[in-house]
XYZ file of C-alpha atoms in Angstrom:
218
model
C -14.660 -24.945 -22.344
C -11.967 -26.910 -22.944
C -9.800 -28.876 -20.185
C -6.646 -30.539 -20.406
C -4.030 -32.049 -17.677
C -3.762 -31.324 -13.965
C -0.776 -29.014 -12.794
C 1.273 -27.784 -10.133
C 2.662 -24.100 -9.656
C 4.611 -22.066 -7.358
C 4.444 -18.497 -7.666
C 3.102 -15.130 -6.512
C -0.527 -13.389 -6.635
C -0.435 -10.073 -8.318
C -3.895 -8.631 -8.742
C -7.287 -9.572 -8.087
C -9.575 -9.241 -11.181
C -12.661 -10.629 -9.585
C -13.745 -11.658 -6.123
C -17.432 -12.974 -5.340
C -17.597 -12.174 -1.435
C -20.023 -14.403 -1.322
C -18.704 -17.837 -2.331
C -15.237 -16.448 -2.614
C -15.242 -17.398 -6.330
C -11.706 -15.148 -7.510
C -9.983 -14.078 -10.370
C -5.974 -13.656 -10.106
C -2.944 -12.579 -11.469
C -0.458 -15.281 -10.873
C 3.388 -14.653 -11.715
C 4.042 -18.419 -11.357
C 8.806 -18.579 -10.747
C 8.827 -20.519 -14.229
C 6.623 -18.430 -15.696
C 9.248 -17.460 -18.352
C 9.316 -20.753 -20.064
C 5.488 -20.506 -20.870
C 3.432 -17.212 -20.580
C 4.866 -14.504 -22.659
C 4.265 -11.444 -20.488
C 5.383 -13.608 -17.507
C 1.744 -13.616 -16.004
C -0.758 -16.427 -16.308
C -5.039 -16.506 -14.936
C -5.740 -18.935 -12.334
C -9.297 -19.405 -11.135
C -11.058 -21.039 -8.241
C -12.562 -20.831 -5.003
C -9.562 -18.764 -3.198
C -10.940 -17.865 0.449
C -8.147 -15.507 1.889
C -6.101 -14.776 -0.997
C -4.837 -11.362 -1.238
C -2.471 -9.522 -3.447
C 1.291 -9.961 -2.857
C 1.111 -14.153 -1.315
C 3.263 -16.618 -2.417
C 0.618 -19.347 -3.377
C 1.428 -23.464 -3.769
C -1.447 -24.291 -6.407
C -2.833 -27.634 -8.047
C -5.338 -27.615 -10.825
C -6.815 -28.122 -14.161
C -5.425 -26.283 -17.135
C -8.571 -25.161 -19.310
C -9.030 -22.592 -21.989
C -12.294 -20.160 -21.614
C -13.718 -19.024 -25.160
C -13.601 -15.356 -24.106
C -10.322 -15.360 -21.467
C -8.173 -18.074 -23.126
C -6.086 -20.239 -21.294
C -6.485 -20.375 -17.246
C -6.035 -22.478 -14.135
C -9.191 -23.573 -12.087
C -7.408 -23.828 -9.064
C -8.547 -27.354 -7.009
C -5.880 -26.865 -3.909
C -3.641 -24.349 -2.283
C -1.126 -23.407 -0.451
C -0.687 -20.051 1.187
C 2.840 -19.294 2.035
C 3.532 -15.342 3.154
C 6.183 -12.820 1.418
C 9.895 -13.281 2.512
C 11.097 -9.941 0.773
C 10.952 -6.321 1.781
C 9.072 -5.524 -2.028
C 6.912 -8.372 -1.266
C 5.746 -7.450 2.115
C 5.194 -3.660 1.512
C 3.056 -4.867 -1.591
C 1.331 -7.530 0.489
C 0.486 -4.757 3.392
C -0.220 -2.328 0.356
C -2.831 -4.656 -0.946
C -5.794 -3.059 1.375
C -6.088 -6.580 2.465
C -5.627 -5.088 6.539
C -7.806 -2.352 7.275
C -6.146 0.536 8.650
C -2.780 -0.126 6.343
C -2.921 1.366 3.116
C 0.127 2.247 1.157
C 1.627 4.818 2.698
C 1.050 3.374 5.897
C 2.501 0.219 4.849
C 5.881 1.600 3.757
C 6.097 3.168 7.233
C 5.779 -0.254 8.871
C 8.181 -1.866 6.534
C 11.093 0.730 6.987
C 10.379 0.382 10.632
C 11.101 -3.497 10.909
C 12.134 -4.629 7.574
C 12.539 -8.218 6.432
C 10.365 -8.840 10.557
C 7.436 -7.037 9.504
C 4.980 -10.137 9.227
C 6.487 -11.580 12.043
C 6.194 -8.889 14.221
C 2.423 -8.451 13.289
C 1.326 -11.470 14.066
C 3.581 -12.225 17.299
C 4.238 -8.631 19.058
C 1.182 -6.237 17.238
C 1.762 -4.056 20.369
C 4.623 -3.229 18.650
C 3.098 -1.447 16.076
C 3.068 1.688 18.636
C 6.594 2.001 17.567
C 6.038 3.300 14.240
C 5.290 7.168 13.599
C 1.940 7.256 12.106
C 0.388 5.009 13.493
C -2.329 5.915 15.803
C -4.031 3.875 18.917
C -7.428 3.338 17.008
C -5.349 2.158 13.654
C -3.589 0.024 16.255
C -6.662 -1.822 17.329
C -8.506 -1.887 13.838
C -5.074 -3.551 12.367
C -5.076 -5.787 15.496
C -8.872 -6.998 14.694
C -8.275 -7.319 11.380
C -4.991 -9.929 11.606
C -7.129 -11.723 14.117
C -10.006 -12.047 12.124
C -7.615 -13.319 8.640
C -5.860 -15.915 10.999
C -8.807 -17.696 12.232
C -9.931 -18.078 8.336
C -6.496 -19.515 7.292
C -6.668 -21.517 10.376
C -9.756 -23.181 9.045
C -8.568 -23.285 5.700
C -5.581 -25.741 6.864
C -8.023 -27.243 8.939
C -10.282 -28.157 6.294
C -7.165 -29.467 3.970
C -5.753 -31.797 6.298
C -9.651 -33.670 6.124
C -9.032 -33.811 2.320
C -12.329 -31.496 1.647
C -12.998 -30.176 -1.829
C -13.215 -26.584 -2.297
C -16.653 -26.494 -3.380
C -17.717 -28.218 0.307
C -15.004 -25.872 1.707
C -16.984 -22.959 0.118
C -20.252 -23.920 1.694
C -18.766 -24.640 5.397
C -16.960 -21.220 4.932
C -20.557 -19.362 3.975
C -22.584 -21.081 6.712
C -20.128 -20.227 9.755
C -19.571 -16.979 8.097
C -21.005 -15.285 11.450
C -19.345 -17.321 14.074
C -15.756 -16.819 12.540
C -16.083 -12.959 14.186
C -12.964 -13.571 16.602
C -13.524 -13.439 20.163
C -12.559 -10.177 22.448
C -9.636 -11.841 23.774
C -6.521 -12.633 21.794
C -2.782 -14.265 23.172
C -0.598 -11.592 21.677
C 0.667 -13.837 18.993
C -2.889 -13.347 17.040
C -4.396 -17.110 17.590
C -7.839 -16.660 18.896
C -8.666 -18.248 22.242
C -8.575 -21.871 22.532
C -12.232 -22.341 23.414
C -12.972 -20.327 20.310
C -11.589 -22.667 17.980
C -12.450 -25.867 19.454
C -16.308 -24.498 19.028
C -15.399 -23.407 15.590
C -13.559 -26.598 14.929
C -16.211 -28.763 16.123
C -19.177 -26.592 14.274
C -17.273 -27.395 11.383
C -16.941 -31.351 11.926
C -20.732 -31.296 12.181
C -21.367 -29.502 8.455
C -18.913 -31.824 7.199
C -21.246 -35.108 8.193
C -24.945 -32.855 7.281
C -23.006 -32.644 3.948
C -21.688 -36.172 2.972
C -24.659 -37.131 4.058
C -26.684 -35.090 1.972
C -24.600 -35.138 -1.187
C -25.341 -39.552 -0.777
């Protein structure tokens, strides 16, 4: 495979090919905003470990150009940044994405009329206020509740594990092994951060992978 220079994109995910659930090895669709000067359809591949990444984000990315015998040319994707839709299109595709269980695409255009250009905010500050919209029932409530909680604390750790400068292969591996203590806590604030004990554990059960592995990758 061959590999040429490192580069820097701003852009927008628009499908997932592939995702290994596993690893979280994924395949996207990336519409990057000057995609029109160099990818004729206006979509290029980017590759990588992506934990989080769903359908409809506005993604920061650094990597490696390289071009794959059988795909062509790609990005493998060494850094990110996740930034959330800021348009009424972009949420209703982000919420359409399946990517929040109980919202599929129907019930994501119901939301969206309800509080427009809010919508994300609202989620994630005032989810109580989801009772407002017709359609949505008590037990779709609490599964769409559980489910923001449960994508925060990952992107919480995500950040958490950029600011320490660690690569996204260690990432990967710190990611698999406290797979089964990220399940958030039964107590949330309303604004969707899991419980301050909660993350100091998960914080500091991270800090102690990090040292097992640099010290067994000397």
């Amino acid at each position: 495979m061959e590999c040429f220079s490192m580069s820097t994109l701003e852009g927008s995910v628009e499908n997932i090919v592939f995702r290994n659930e596993d690893n979280h090895y994924t395949v996207a669709r990336f519409r990057p905003k000057d995609s029109g000067r160099l990818f004729r359809d206006d979509l290029m591949t980017i590759v990588g470990m992506l934990p989080g990444v769903h359908v409809g984000e506005l993604l920061s990315v650094e990597g490696e150009w390289e071009k794959d015998p059988k795909y062509g040319r790609q990005l493998h994707v060494t850094s990110f940044v996740q930034r959330l839709p800021a348009s009424v299109e972009g949420i209703t595709r982000y919420l359409s994405s399946g990517l929040i269980k109980g919202i599929g695409p129907k019930k994501a255009k119901l939301i969206v009329e309800q509080f427009g250009i809010q919508t994300l905010a609202i989620m994630e500050q005032q989810p109580e206020r989801l009772s407002e919209v017709k359609g949505i029932g008590a037990k779709d409530r609490e599964q769409i509740i559980k489910t923001l909680a449960e994508q925060s604390e990952i992107k919480e750790l995500h950040l958490f594990l950029q600011t320490h400068n660690v690569s996204m292969n260690i990432a990967t591996r710190i990611y698999k092994q406290l797979n089964c203590s990220l399940a958030p806590p039964t107590s949330y604030r309303l604004h969707m951060m899991p419980c301050r004990q909660h993350w100091n554990n998960c914080a500091a059960n991270t800090m102690r992978l990090l040292n097992l592995l640099c010290l067994h990758s000397r």
